[in-house]
Amino acid sequence: MRKVAVRILTSLVRDGRSLSELLPAAQTDLEAREAAMLQELAFGVCRNYGRLEAIVGELLQKPLRNKDTDVRMLLWLALYEIAFMRTPDYAVTSSYVGLTQKIKKNWAKGLVNATLRNFLRKQEELLGKAEAKNPHSLPEWIQKRIAKDWPQHSDEVFTAMNLRAPLTLRANAKKTDRSTLCKKFEETGLSTEDCEFSAHGFRVPDAPPVAALPGFADGEFSVQDQSTQLAAMLLRPQAGERVLDACAAPGGKSCHLLEIEPAIELHCLDEDESRLARVRQNFERLGLQAKILCADANVPDSWWDGTHYDAILLDAPCSALGALRRHPDIRLLRRESDIRALARHQLALLNTLWPLLKPGGRLIYATCSVLKQENEECVQKFLASTDDATEIPIEAEWGIPATRGRQILPGQHEADGFYYARLAKAGMPAQA
Amino acid sequence: MADLDILIFPDARLRQTAAQVADIDDKKRALVSDMFETMYAAPGIGLAATQVNVHERIVVIDVSEKGNEPLTLINPEIIVAEGRAQHEEGCLSIPGIYEQVERDEHIKFAAIDVDGNPYEMEAEGLLAVCVQHEIDHLDGKLFVDYLSSLKQRRIKKKMLKHEKD
C-alpha cells in the first residue's frame, strides 16, 4: 500500500494528475482498511506538503534530481507518518527504507535511512522551523495572490484552506425534503445541521461512508457543498425552459436543476467522456433525465442544435482554489502560470456561449476560485466587450459583493470558496 | 394556414408601393391569418403584406407581451400626429439590425378590421412606432432609410454577407 502511495504521489507531482483521478483506480485492488489508509496518506501529504517540503529541504545536502521524484515522495510519506500519524517510528523507518528496493532505487536506501534518523533526532526543531517558514502549507504564489486579492480576509482564507471540509449533502427535492431526510438520519443516530442559505442542503458531522447513509441508493440525496448548491438556485430554472449546463461533469448541478424544476429541457455538456459516465450514474440513481452531450463547449458547431437557450449555467473550469480544502492536491498540481491560461479559457467560454442564449435570457457564470482574475475581472472584460450583456447584481445575505458578482470565501458559511455572476442578455427589441 | 416567406433587405420588392384593398373576401382573411402566423412565429410584433410579397395595404400587429391582442389594419392611415420621440426599431426584413429612429410620439389612425368594419384608434409608445413602421412598408419605405448613408451602406453590406453564408 505504501508503494502504491509513492506511485500515485509521484504521478501527481511529475505528471500533474489529480488524486480524484488516481485514487479510485489505485483503491480498487485494496481492502477497505488499506484503501482508507491510502487516502489518508495521499490527502495528508498534500495538505502538509509545505511543511514536508521545508523539512526535506533542510535535511538533504543537495536536492534530489527530477527523476528521483519517487524518492522525494517516499521521504514525504515517511515524514508525514512519523510527524502526523500514530505509526510507531521504527515501523515507519524500516518500512520506508525497505521500500527503496521495491521501487528499484536501491541506492537511496542509505539516504532514506539517514534522513529519517536525522529527522527523529531533531523532530521538534525541524517541525518548528517548517511551521515558521510556511505556516499555511501553501505554495508561495497562492499566498501572494490571495493576500493581494483579499487583504482583509487572507488569514481566514489560509486557515480555512487547511481545515477538513464537512460532509454537505443536498436533499433531492423531487423525492423528499430536507427535514424528512434529516429526521431519517437522526433516527439512525446521526446528527445533522441545516445549511443556512441552501434550502436543500445539510451537513452531517462524523458521517460514515456516503453509500452507507440511509436513502443513498434510492437517490434521496447527493453529496454537494452548499456553495455549489447556490449556483443552480441562482439560475432559477422555470418550467418549459431550455437550459444548458455547459461544464456539467460530474453532474451535481445538472441534477440539482432538475430536482428544482423537473419540467425543463436540460442539456448537459462536458468534453470528458469518462466524467460524463458519472453524470449518467447520478441521473440514474436520482431518477432524472437530460440530454448528455460529449463535446467541447468552445466549439458549438460540434454539438449545438441551433435552438437558443433560455438559461445557461457556466461553472467554468478554474484553479479550484476555493475548493482546496476538499482537494489538497491542488497545492501540488496548480502552477501560477495556469491562472492566465484559465482566465483566457473562461473568457472564451463566455464569449462563445453568449450567442447561444435567447434575447432576454440569463447566464450564471460561476467558478470555485477565489482569484479575481478568474472571477470579477473576467466578467468585467466580458461585459466591456459585449453590448447586449448586463450584470444583474446578486442581492444576498451570503458571501461578499465583488465589483462584479458575488464571492464566497473558503470557510464562510462552512462552505467552499465560490464565485457567481448573474448576466442578462438584452431582450430583443421587437422586430416589425 | 401557412408560414409565409419574408422578403429580406435589400430585396427590391420591398420598395414597391402597395395598392388599396377594395373588398375583404375569404382569400384576404386567409392571408391575414397566415400573416399573423408568420409574425408570431418569427417572432415579431408587426408585419406588412409587402414583407411577404403581397402588395396590398394590409398590416397585422400585436405588441402585447403575451401575444394575445392581435390587430388587423387594412388601408391604414394616420390622421393625427403629435410630438416626436426616439425608439429602437428592428425589422423582420432586416433581421438582427436595431437602430434608434425618431417618429411621431402620439398618433391617431384609421383602418378597416378583418371583418370589414372601419375603426379609429389612438396610439402611443410601441404601438405608435409599430403602426408608422408598417405603413412605411406599404409605401416601400424601411426604417434604415432614416439612418445616415454610412450606416445604411454598412447594414446593406452586412445583410448581403449573411445572404452568402
Coordinates of C-alpha atoms in Angstrom, one line a residue:
Chain A
M1 CA 0.0 0.0 0.0
R2 CA 2.9 2.4 0.8
K3 CA 4.4 1.5 -2.6
V4 CA 1.1 2.5 -4.2
A5 CA 1.1 5.7 -2.2
V6 CA 4.6 6.5 -3.6
R7 CA 3.5 5.7 -7.1
I8 CA 0.4 7.9 -7.1
L9 CA 2.1 10.8 -5.4
T10 CA 4.9 10.6 -8.0
S11 CA 2.4 10.6 -10.8
L12 CA 0.7 13.6 -9.2
V13 CA 3.8 15.6 -8.9
R14 CA 5.5 14.5 -12.1
D15 CA 2.6 14.1 -14.5
G16 CA 0.1 16.6 -12.9
R17 CA -2.6 14.0 -12.5
S18 CA -5.1 14.7 -9.7
L19 CA -6.0 12.5 -6.7
S20 CA -9.6 12.2 -7.8
E21 CA -8.3 10.6 -10.9
L22 CA -5.5 8.5 -9.4
L23 CA -7.1 7.4 -6.1
P24 CA -10.2 5.5 -7.2
A25 CA -8.1 3.4 -9.6
A26 CA -5.5 2.6 -7.0
Q27 CA -8.1 1.8 -4.3
T28 CA -10.0 -0.9 -6.3
D29 CA -7.4 -3.6 -5.6
L30 CA -7.1 -2.8 -1.9
E31 CA -9.2 -3.9 1.0
A32 CA -11.3 -1.3 2.7
R33 CA -8.9 -0.6 5.6
E34 CA -5.9 -0.2 3.3
A35 CA -7.9 1.9 0.8
A36 CA -8.8 4.3 3.7
M37 CA -5.2 4.4 4.8
L38 CA -4.0 5.2 1.3
Q39 CA -6.4 8.1 1.1
E40 CA -5.4 9.4 4.4
L41 CA -1.7 9.3 3.4
A42 CA -2.3 10.9 0.0
F43 CA -4.5 13.7 1.3
G44 CA -2.3 14.2 4.4
V45 CA 0.9 14.6 2.4
C46 CA -0.8 17.1 0.1
R47 CA -2.3 19.0 2.9
N48 CA 1.1 19.2 4.7
Y49 CA 3.2 19.5 1.6
G50 CA 4.6 22.9 2.5
R51 CA 5.9 21.6 5.8
L52 CA 7.2 18.3 4.4
E53 CA 9.0 20.1 1.6
A54 CA 10.6 22.5 4.0
I55 CA 11.8 19.7 6.2
V56 CA 13.2 17.6 3.4
G57 CA 15.0 20.7 2.0
E58 CA 16.5 21.2 5.4
L59 CA 17.7 17.6 5.8
L60 CA 19.1 16.9 2.3
Q61 CA 22.5 18.2 1.4
K62 CA 21.6 18.7 -2.2
P63 CA 18.1 18.5 -3.8
L64 CA 17.0 15.2 -5.4
R65 CA 17.0 15.0 -9.2
N66 CA 13.7 15.2 -11.1
K67 CA 13.9 11.5 -12.0
D68 CA 14.1 10.7 -8.3
T69 CA 10.7 12.3 -7.6
D70 CA 9.7 8.9 -6.3
V71 CA 12.4 9.1 -3.6
R72 CA 11.3 12.5 -2.6
M73 CA 7.6 11.3 -2.3
L74 CA 8.8 8.4 -0.3
L75 CA 10.5 10.8 2.1
W76 CA 7.4 13.0 2.3
L77 CA 5.3 10.0 3.1
A78 CA 7.6 8.7 5.8
L79 CA 7.9 12.1 7.5
Y80 CA 4.2 12.5 7.4
E81 CA 3.6 9.2 9.1
I82 CA 6.2 10.0 11.8
A83 CA 5.1 13.5 12.4
F84 CA 1.3 13.5 11.8
M85 CA 0.1 9.9 12.2
R86 CA 0.5 7.5 15.1
T87 CA 2.6 4.9 13.3
P88 CA 5.5 3.9 15.6
D89 CA 8.7 5.5 14.4
Y90 CA 10.7 2.2 14.0
A91 CA 7.9 0.8 11.9
V92 CA 7.9 3.8 9.6
T93 CA 11.7 3.8 9.2
S94 CA 12.1 0.1 8.4
S95 CA 9.1 0.1 6.1
Y96 CA 10.2 3.0 4.0
V97 CA 13.9 2.0 4.0
G98 CA 12.8 -1.3 2.7
L99 CA 10.6 0.3 0.1
T100 CA 13.6 1.9 -1.7
Q101 CA 14.3 -1.6 -3.1
K102 CA 10.7 -2.2 -4.2
I103 CA 10.8 1.0 -6.2
K104 CA 14.2 0.0 -7.7
K105 CA 16.1 2.8 -6.0
N106 CA 18.5 0.7 -4.0
W107 CA 21.0 3.5 -4.0
A108 CA 18.6 5.6 -1.9
K109 CA 18.5 3.1 1.0
G110 CA 21.2 4.8 2.9
L111 CA 19.9 8.3 2.1
V112 CA 16.4 7.4 3.3
N113 CA 17.7 5.7 6.4
A114 CA 20.0 8.7 7.3
T115 CA 17.3 11.3 6.6
L116 CA 14.7 9.7 8.7
R117 CA 17.0 9.1 11.6
N118 CA 18.2 12.7 11.3
F119 CA 14.6 13.8 11.4
L120 CA 13.8 11.7 14.5
R121 CA 16.7 13.3 16.3
K122 CA 15.7 16.9 15.7
Q123 CA 12.0 16.4 15.1
E124 CA 10.7 19.3 17.2
E125 CA 13.2 21.8 15.9
L126 CA 12.6 20.9 12.3
L127 CA 8.8 21.0 12.6
G128 CA 9.0 24.3 14.3
K129 CA 11.2 25.7 11.5
A130 CA 9.0 24.3 8.8
E131 CA 6.0 25.8 10.6
A132 CA 7.6 29.2 10.7
K133 CA 8.6 29.0 7.1
N134 CA 5.3 28.1 5.7
P135 CA 2.6 28.1 8.4
H136 CA -0.3 27.5 5.9
S137 CA 1.5 24.8 3.9
L138 CA 0.6 26.7 0.7
P139 CA 2.8 27.5 -2.3
E140 CA 4.1 31.0 -2.1
W141 CA 2.3 32.2 -5.2
I142 CA -1.1 31.1 -3.9
Q143 CA -0.4 33.1 -0.7
K144 CA 0.7 36.1 -2.6
R145 CA -2.3 36.1 -4.9
I146 CA -4.8 35.7 -2.2
A147 CA -3.2 38.3 0.0
K148 CA -3.3 40.7 -2.9
D149 CA -6.9 40.0 -3.8
W150 CA -8.3 39.6 -0.3
P151 CA -6.1 41.6 2.0
Q152 CA -8.7 41.8 4.7
H153 CA -9.6 38.2 4.7
S154 CA -6.4 36.4 3.7
D155 CA -5.6 34.8 7.1
E156 CA -9.1 33.4 7.4
V157 CA -8.8 32.0 3.9
F158 CA -5.5 30.4 4.6
T159 CA -6.8 28.9 7.8
A160 CA -9.9 27.6 6.2
M161 CA -7.8 26.0 3.4
N162 CA -6.1 23.8 5.9
L163 CA -9.3 22.6 7.7
R164 CA -11.1 19.5 6.8
A165 CA -14.3 20.2 4.8
P166 CA -17.6 19.0 6.3
L167 CA -19.7 16.5 4.5
T168 CA -22.5 18.5 3.0
L169 CA -25.5 16.8 1.3
R170 CA -28.3 18.0 -0.9
A171 CA -31.8 16.6 -0.4
N172 CA -33.4 15.5 -3.7
A173 CA -36.3 17.9 -3.8
K174 CA -38.0 15.6 -6.3
K175 CA -38.1 12.7 -3.9
T176 CA -38.1 14.1 -0.4
D177 CA -37.3 17.3 1.5
R178 CA -34.6 18.3 3.9
S179 CA -36.5 17.9 7.2
T180 CA -37.8 14.5 6.3
L181 CA -34.4 13.3 5.4
C182 CA -32.7 14.8 8.4
K183 CA -35.3 13.1 10.7
K184 CA -34.4 9.8 9.0
F185 CA -30.7 10.4 9.6
E186 CA -31.3 11.3 13.2
E187 CA -33.2 8.1 13.7
T188 CA -30.1 6.2 12.8
G189 CA -28.1 8.2 15.4
L190 CA -26.5 10.7 13.1
S191 CA -26.6 14.4 13.8
T192 CA -27.4 16.9 11.0
E193 CA -27.1 20.7 10.6
D194 CA -29.2 22.7 8.1
C195 CA -27.2 24.8 5.6
E196 CA -28.1 28.5 6.2
F197 CA -28.6 29.5 2.6
S198 CA -29.4 26.4 0.5
A199 CA -32.9 25.2 1.4
H200 CA -31.9 21.7 0.2
G201 CA -28.5 21.5 2.0
F202 CA -27.5 20.0 5.3
R203 CA -24.2 18.9 6.9
V204 CA -23.5 15.6 8.5
P205 CA -20.6 15.7 11.0
D206 CA -19.0 12.4 11.8
A207 CA -20.7 10.6 8.9
P208 CA -19.9 7.1 7.8
P209 CA -19.1 6.5 4.1
V210 CA -21.7 8.1 1.9
A211 CA -23.0 4.9 0.4
A212 CA -23.9 3.7 3.9
L213 CA -26.1 6.6 4.7
P214 CA -29.9 6.0 4.7
G215 CA -31.6 6.8 1.3
F216 CA -28.4 7.0 -0.8
A217 CA -29.2 4.1 -3.1
D218 CA -32.8 5.4 -3.5
G219 CA -31.4 8.8 -4.7
E220 CA -32.8 10.8 -1.8
F221 CA -29.7 12.9 -1.6
S222 CA -26.4 13.8 -3.2
V223 CA -23.0 15.0 -1.9
Q224 CA -22.6 18.7 -2.8
D225 CA -21.2 21.7 -1.0
Q226 CA -23.5 24.5 -0.1
S227 CA -21.7 26.9 -2.4
T228 CA -22.3 24.6 -5.4
Q229 CA -26.0 24.3 -4.5
L230 CA -26.3 28.1 -4.7
A231 CA -25.3 28.0 -8.4
A232 CA -28.4 26.1 -9.5
M233 CA -30.6 28.1 -7.2
L234 CA -29.4 31.3 -8.7
L235 CA -30.3 30.1 -12.2
R236 CA -33.9 29.6 -11.0
P237 CA -35.0 27.2 -13.8
Q238 CA -38.6 27.7 -14.9
A239 CA -40.9 25.0 -16.3
G240 CA -40.7 24.7 -20.1
E241 CA -37.3 26.4 -20.4
R242 CA -34.3 25.1 -22.4
V243 CA -31.3 25.1 -20.1
L244 CA -27.7 24.4 -20.8
D245 CA -25.2 23.2 -18.1
A246 CA -22.1 23.9 -20.1
C247 CA -19.4 22.2 -18.0
A248 CA -21.6 19.6 -16.4
A249 CA -19.5 16.7 -15.1
P250 CA -19.8 15.2 -12.7
G251 CA -23.4 16.4 -12.9
G252 CA -24.2 17.7 -9.4
K253 CA -25.6 21.0 -10.6
S254 CA -27.4 19.4 -13.5
C255 CA -29.2 17.1 -11.1
H256 CA -30.0 19.9 -8.8
L257 CA -31.5 22.0 -11.6
L258 CA -33.9 19.1 -12.5
E259 CA -34.7 18.5 -8.8
I260 CA -35.8 22.1 -8.5
E261 CA -37.7 22.1 -11.8
P262 CA -38.2 18.7 -13.5
A263 CA -40.1 20.3 -16.4
I264 CA -37.0 21.8 -18.1
E265 CA -35.3 20.6 -21.2
L266 CA -31.7 20.3 -19.9
H267 CA -28.6 19.8 -22.0
C268 CA -25.5 18.6 -20.1
L269 CA -22.3 19.3 -21.8
D270 CA -18.8 18.2 -21.0
E271 CA -15.8 17.2 -23.0
D272 CA -14.6 14.4 -20.7
E273 CA -16.4 11.2 -21.6
S274 CA -15.1 9.4 -18.6
R275 CA -16.5 12.0 -16.3
L276 CA -19.8 12.0 -18.2
A277 CA -20.2 8.4 -17.2
R278 CA -20.5 9.7 -13.6
V279 CA -23.2 12.1 -14.8
R280 CA -25.1 9.2 -16.2
Q281 CA -24.8 7.2 -13.0
N282 CA -26.0 10.2 -11.0
F283 CA -29.0 10.7 -13.2
E284 CA -29.9 7.1 -12.9
R285 CA -29.6 7.0 -9.2
L286 CA -31.6 10.2 -8.7
G287 CA -34.2 9.2 -11.3
L288 CA -33.7 12.2 -13.6
Q289 CA -33.3 12.7 -17.3
A290 CA -31.5 15.1 -19.6
K291 CA -29.7 15.2 -22.9
I292 CA -26.0 14.4 -22.3
L293 CA -23.5 15.8 -24.9
C294 CA -19.8 15.0 -25.0
A295 CA -18.1 17.9 -26.8
D296 CA -16.0 21.0 -26.4
A297 CA -18.2 23.8 -25.2
N298 CA -16.0 26.2 -27.0
V299 CA -16.9 24.7 -30.4
P300 CA -20.7 24.9 -30.6
D301 CA -20.7 23.8 -34.3
S302 CA -19.8 20.4 -33.0
W303 CA -22.8 20.0 -30.6
W304 CA -25.3 22.8 -30.7
D305 CA -28.6 22.1 -32.4
G306 CA -29.1 25.8 -33.3
T307 CA -32.0 26.4 -30.9
H308 CA -31.3 29.1 -28.3
Y309 CA -31.3 28.6 -24.6
D310 CA -33.4 30.4 -22.0
A311 CA -30.7 30.0 -19.4
I312 CA -27.1 28.8 -19.3
L313 CA -25.1 27.7 -16.3
L314 CA -21.4 28.1 -16.9
D315 CA -19.4 26.7 -14.0
A316 CA -16.2 27.3 -15.8
P317 CA -13.0 25.2 -15.4
C318 CA -10.9 27.0 -12.9
S319 CA -8.0 26.9 -10.5
A320 CA -10.4 25.4 -7.9
L321 CA -8.5 27.3 -5.1
G322 CA -11.9 27.8 -3.4
A323 CA -12.2 24.1 -3.0
L324 CA -8.7 23.5 -1.9
R325 CA -9.7 22.1 1.4
R326 CA -11.5 19.3 -0.4
H327 CA -8.8 18.9 -3.0
P328 CA -5.5 19.4 -1.1
D329 CA -3.6 18.1 -4.1
I330 CA -4.3 21.5 -5.8
R331 CA -1.3 22.7 -3.8
L332 CA 1.0 20.5 -5.9
L333 CA -0.9 20.5 -9.2
R334 CA -1.6 24.1 -9.9
R335 CA 1.1 26.5 -11.2
E336 CA 0.9 30.3 -11.2
S337 CA 1.2 30.3 -15.0
D338 CA -2.1 28.2 -15.2
I339 CA -4.1 31.2 -14.0
R340 CA -3.6 33.3 -17.1
A341 CA -4.5 30.4 -19.3
L342 CA -7.6 29.6 -17.3
A343 CA -8.7 33.2 -17.4
R344 CA -8.4 33.2 -21.1
H345 CA -10.3 30.0 -21.4
Q346 CA -13.0 31.3 -19.1
L347 CA -13.5 34.5 -21.1
A348 CA -13.5 32.5 -24.3
L349 CA -16.3 30.3 -22.9
L350 CA -18.4 33.3 -22.0
N351 CA -17.9 34.8 -25.5
T352 CA -18.7 31.6 -27.2
L353 CA -21.8 30.6 -25.3
W354 CA -23.3 34.1 -25.1
P355 CA -24.7 34.0 -28.7
L356 CA -26.4 30.7 -27.8
L357 CA -28.6 32.5 -25.3
K358 CA -32.0 33.8 -26.3
P359 CA -32.6 37.6 -26.2
G360 CA -33.8 38.2 -22.7
G361 CA -32.0 35.0 -21.5
R362 CA -29.7 34.7 -18.5
L363 CA -26.4 33.2 -17.7
I364 CA -24.9 32.3 -14.4
Y365 CA -21.1 32.4 -14.5
A366 CA -19.5 30.5 -11.6
T367 CA -16.1 29.2 -10.5
C368 CA -14.8 27.6 -7.4
S369 CA -11.9 30.0 -7.4
V370 CA -11.2 33.0 -5.2
L371 CA -8.9 34.8 -7.6
K372 CA -10.2 38.0 -9.1
Q373 CA -8.5 37.3 -12.4
E374 CA -10.7 34.3 -12.9
N375 CA -13.8 35.9 -11.5
E376 CA -14.8 39.6 -11.4
E377 CA -12.1 40.7 -13.8
C378 CA -13.1 38.1 -16.3
V379 CA -16.8 39.1 -16.1
Q380 CA -15.8 42.8 -16.3
K381 CA -13.8 42.1 -19.5
F382 CA -16.7 40.2 -21.0
L383 CA -19.2 43.0 -20.1
A384 CA -17.0 45.7 -21.5
S385 CA -16.9 44.0 -24.9
T386 CA -20.5 42.7 -25.1
D387 CA -23.1 45.2 -26.0
D388 CA -26.2 43.1 -25.1
A389 CA -24.9 41.9 -21.8
T390 CA -25.7 43.4 -18.4
E391 CA -24.9 42.3 -14.9
I392 CA -27.8 41.7 -12.5
P393 CA -26.3 42.1 -9.1
I394 CA -26.9 39.2 -6.7
E395 CA -28.6 40.6 -3.6
A396 CA -28.0 38.0 -0.9
E397 CA -27.1 37.6 2.8
W398 CA -24.2 35.3 1.9
G399 CA -20.8 36.0 0.7
I400 CA -19.2 39.3 -0.2
P401 CA -20.2 41.6 -3.1
A402 CA -17.5 41.9 -5.7
T403 CA -17.1 44.7 -8.2
R404 CA -19.0 42.3 -10.4
G405 CA -20.8 39.3 -9.0
R406 CA -20.5 37.8 -5.5
Q407 CA -17.8 35.8 -3.8
I408 CA -18.0 33.2 -1.0
L409 CA -14.6 32.8 0.6
P410 CA -13.5 29.3 1.7
G411 CA -14.8 28.6 5.2
Q412 CA -17.5 31.3 5.1
H413 CA -20.9 29.7 6.0
E414 CA -18.8 26.4 6.4
A415 CA -18.8 26.3 2.6
D416 CA -16.3 26.1 -0.2
G417 CA -15.0 29.3 -1.9
F418 CA -17.1 30.1 -4.9
Y419 CA -17.8 32.9 -7.2
Y420 CA -21.1 33.8 -9.1
A421 CA -22.1 36.5 -11.5
R422 CA -25.6 36.8 -13.0
L423 CA -25.7 38.1 -16.5
A424 CA -28.7 39.1 -18.6
K425 CA -29.0 39.3 -22.3
A426 CA -30.9 42.3 -23.6
G427 CA -34.4 41.4 -24.6
M428 CA -34.9 41.5 -28.3
P429 CA -36.2 44.9 -29.4
A430 CA -39.3 43.9 -31.2
Q431 CA -39.0 43.4 -35.0
A432 CA -41.9 44.5 -37.1
Chain B
M1 CA -52.6 28.1 -42.6
A2 CA -49.1 28.6 -43.7
D3 CA -45.9 30.2 -42.7
L4 CA -45.1 32.8 -45.4
D5 CA -41.6 33.7 -46.6
I6 CA -40.4 37.1 -45.5
L7 CA -38.5 39.2 -48.0
I8 CA -35.1 40.3 -46.8
F9 CA -33.4 43.7 -47.3
P10 CA -32.1 44.8 -49.9
D11 CA -34.8 42.9 -51.9
A12 CA -36.2 45.3 -54.5
R13 CA -39.7 44.0 -53.9
L14 CA -39.7 45.7 -50.5
R15 CA -39.6 49.0 -52.4
Q16 CA -43.0 48.5 -54.1
T17 CA -45.9 50.7 -53.1
A18 CA -48.9 48.6 -52.0
A19 CA -52.4 49.1 -53.5
Q20 CA -55.6 49.9 -51.6
V21 CA -57.7 46.9 -50.7
A22 CA -61.1 47.1 -52.5
D23 CA -63.0 44.4 -50.7
I24 CA -62.3 41.9 -47.9
D25 CA -63.1 38.3 -49.0
D26 CA -62.2 34.9 -47.7
K27 CA -58.9 35.0 -49.6
K28 CA -57.9 38.2 -47.8
R29 CA -59.0 36.8 -44.5
A30 CA -56.8 33.7 -45.1
L31 CA -53.9 36.0 -45.9
V32 CA -54.4 37.9 -42.7
S33 CA -54.5 34.7 -40.7
D34 CA -51.3 33.5 -42.5
M35 CA -49.6 36.8 -41.8
F36 CA -50.4 36.5 -38.1
E37 CA -49.0 33.0 -38.0
T38 CA -45.8 34.2 -39.8
M39 CA -45.5 37.2 -37.5
Y40 CA -45.9 35.2 -34.3
A41 CA -43.5 32.5 -35.5
A42 CA -40.8 35.0 -36.4
P43 CA -41.3 36.3 -33.7
G44 CA -42.3 39.8 -34.5
I45 CA -44.8 42.4 -33.3
G46 CA -45.9 43.6 -36.7
L47 CA -46.0 42.5 -40.3
A48 CA -46.9 44.4 -43.5
A49 CA -48.2 42.4 -46.6
T50 CA -45.3 44.0 -48.5
Q51 CA -42.9 41.9 -46.4
V52 CA -44.5 38.7 -47.6
N53 CA -44.5 39.9 -51.2
V54 CA -48.2 40.8 -51.3
H55 CA -48.5 44.3 -52.5
E56 CA -51.8 45.3 -50.9
R57 CA -52.4 47.7 -47.9
I58 CA -52.7 45.1 -45.1
V59 CA -50.9 45.1 -41.8
V60 CA -51.0 42.8 -38.8
I61 CA -49.8 43.9 -35.3
D62 CA -49.6 42.5 -31.8
V63 CA -47.5 44.5 -29.4
S64 CA -48.8 42.7 -26.2
E65 CA -46.3 40.8 -24.1
K66 CA -48.3 37.6 -24.2
G67 CA -49.2 37.9 -27.9
N68 CA -52.9 37.8 -27.3
E69 CA -54.0 41.2 -28.7
P70 CA -54.0 40.9 -32.5
L71 CA -54.8 44.0 -34.5
T72 CA -55.6 44.0 -38.2
L73 CA -55.1 47.2 -40.1
I74 CA -56.4 47.3 -43.7
N75 CA -55.9 50.5 -45.7
P76 CA -54.5 52.2 -42.6
E77 CA -54.0 56.0 -42.5
I78 CA -52.5 58.3 -39.8
I79 CA -55.0 61.1 -39.2
V80 CA -53.4 63.0 -36.3
A81 CA -49.8 63.1 -35.1
E82 CA -48.2 64.9 -32.2
G83 CA -44.7 65.2 -30.7
R84 CA -41.5 63.4 -31.6
A85 CA -39.8 60.5 -29.8
Q86 CA -36.9 58.1 -30.4
H87 CA -37.3 54.4 -30.2
E88 CA -35.0 51.5 -31.0
E89 CA -36.5 49.6 -34.0
G90 CA -36.0 46.3 -35.6
C91 CA -37.4 44.8 -38.7
L92 CA -38.2 41.2 -39.7
S93 CA -36.9 42.1 -43.2
I94 CA -33.6 43.3 -41.8
P95 CA -33.0 40.7 -39.1
G96 CA -30.5 41.4 -36.4
I97 CA -30.3 45.1 -37.0
Y98 CA -31.6 47.5 -34.4
E99 CA -31.3 51.3 -34.6
Q100 CA -32.8 54.4 -33.0
V101 CA -35.4 56.1 -35.2
E102 CA -37.3 59.2 -34.5
R103 CA -41.1 59.2 -35.2
D104 CA -44.3 60.8 -34.2
E105 CA -44.9 60.2 -30.5
H106 CA -48.8 60.2 -30.3
I107 CA -50.9 59.2 -33.3
K108 CA -54.4 58.5 -34.2
F109 CA -55.0 56.2 -37.1
A110 CA -58.0 55.0 -39.1
A111 CA -58.2 51.5 -40.7
I112 CA -60.6 48.7 -41.5
D113 CA -60.6 45.4 -39.5
V114 CA -60.6 41.9 -40.8
D115 CA -64.5 41.8 -40.8
G116 CA -64.6 45.0 -43.0
N117 CA -65.5 47.4 -40.2
P118 CA -63.8 50.8 -40.2
Y119 CA -62.3 52.0 -36.9
E120 CA -60.1 54.7 -35.4
M121 CA -57.6 54.3 -32.7
E122 CA -55.2 56.4 -30.7
A123 CA -51.7 55.0 -30.1
E124 CA -48.5 55.9 -28.3
G125 CA -45.3 54.2 -27.3
L126 CA -44.5 50.9 -29.0
L127 CA -47.9 50.7 -30.8
A128 CA -47.4 54.1 -32.3
V129 CA -44.0 53.2 -33.5
C130 CA -45.2 49.9 -35.0
V131 CA -48.1 51.4 -36.9
Q132 CA -45.8 54.0 -38.5
H133 CA -43.2 51.4 -39.3
E134 CA -45.8 49.1 -41.0
I135 CA -47.4 51.9 -43.0
D136 CA -43.9 52.8 -44.2
H137 CA -43.6 49.2 -45.5
L138 CA -46.8 49.7 -47.6
D139 CA -45.1 52.8 -49.1
G140 CA -41.9 50.9 -49.9
K141 CA -40.0 52.5 -47.1
L142 CA -37.8 50.9 -44.5
F143 CA -36.6 52.1 -41.1
V144 CA -33.0 52.1 -42.3
D145 CA -33.9 54.9 -44.7
Y146 CA -33.9 57.2 -41.7
L147 CA -30.3 56.4 -40.9
S148 CA -27.1 58.1 -42.2
S149 CA -25.9 56.9 -45.5
L150 CA -22.8 55.4 -43.9
K151 CA -24.9 53.3 -41.6
Q152 CA -27.1 52.3 -44.5
R153 CA -24.1 51.1 -46.5
R154 CA -22.8 49.1 -43.6
I155 CA -26.1 47.4 -42.9
K156 CA -26.5 46.6 -46.6
K157 CA -23.1 45.0 -46.7
K158 CA -23.9 43.0 -43.6
M159 CA -27.1 41.7 -45.0
L160 CA -25.6 40.8 -48.3
K161 CA -22.8 38.9 -46.5
H162 CA -25.4 36.9 -44.5
E163 CA -27.1 36.0 -47.7
K164 CA -24.0 34.3 -49.0
D165 CA -23.4 32.4 -45.7

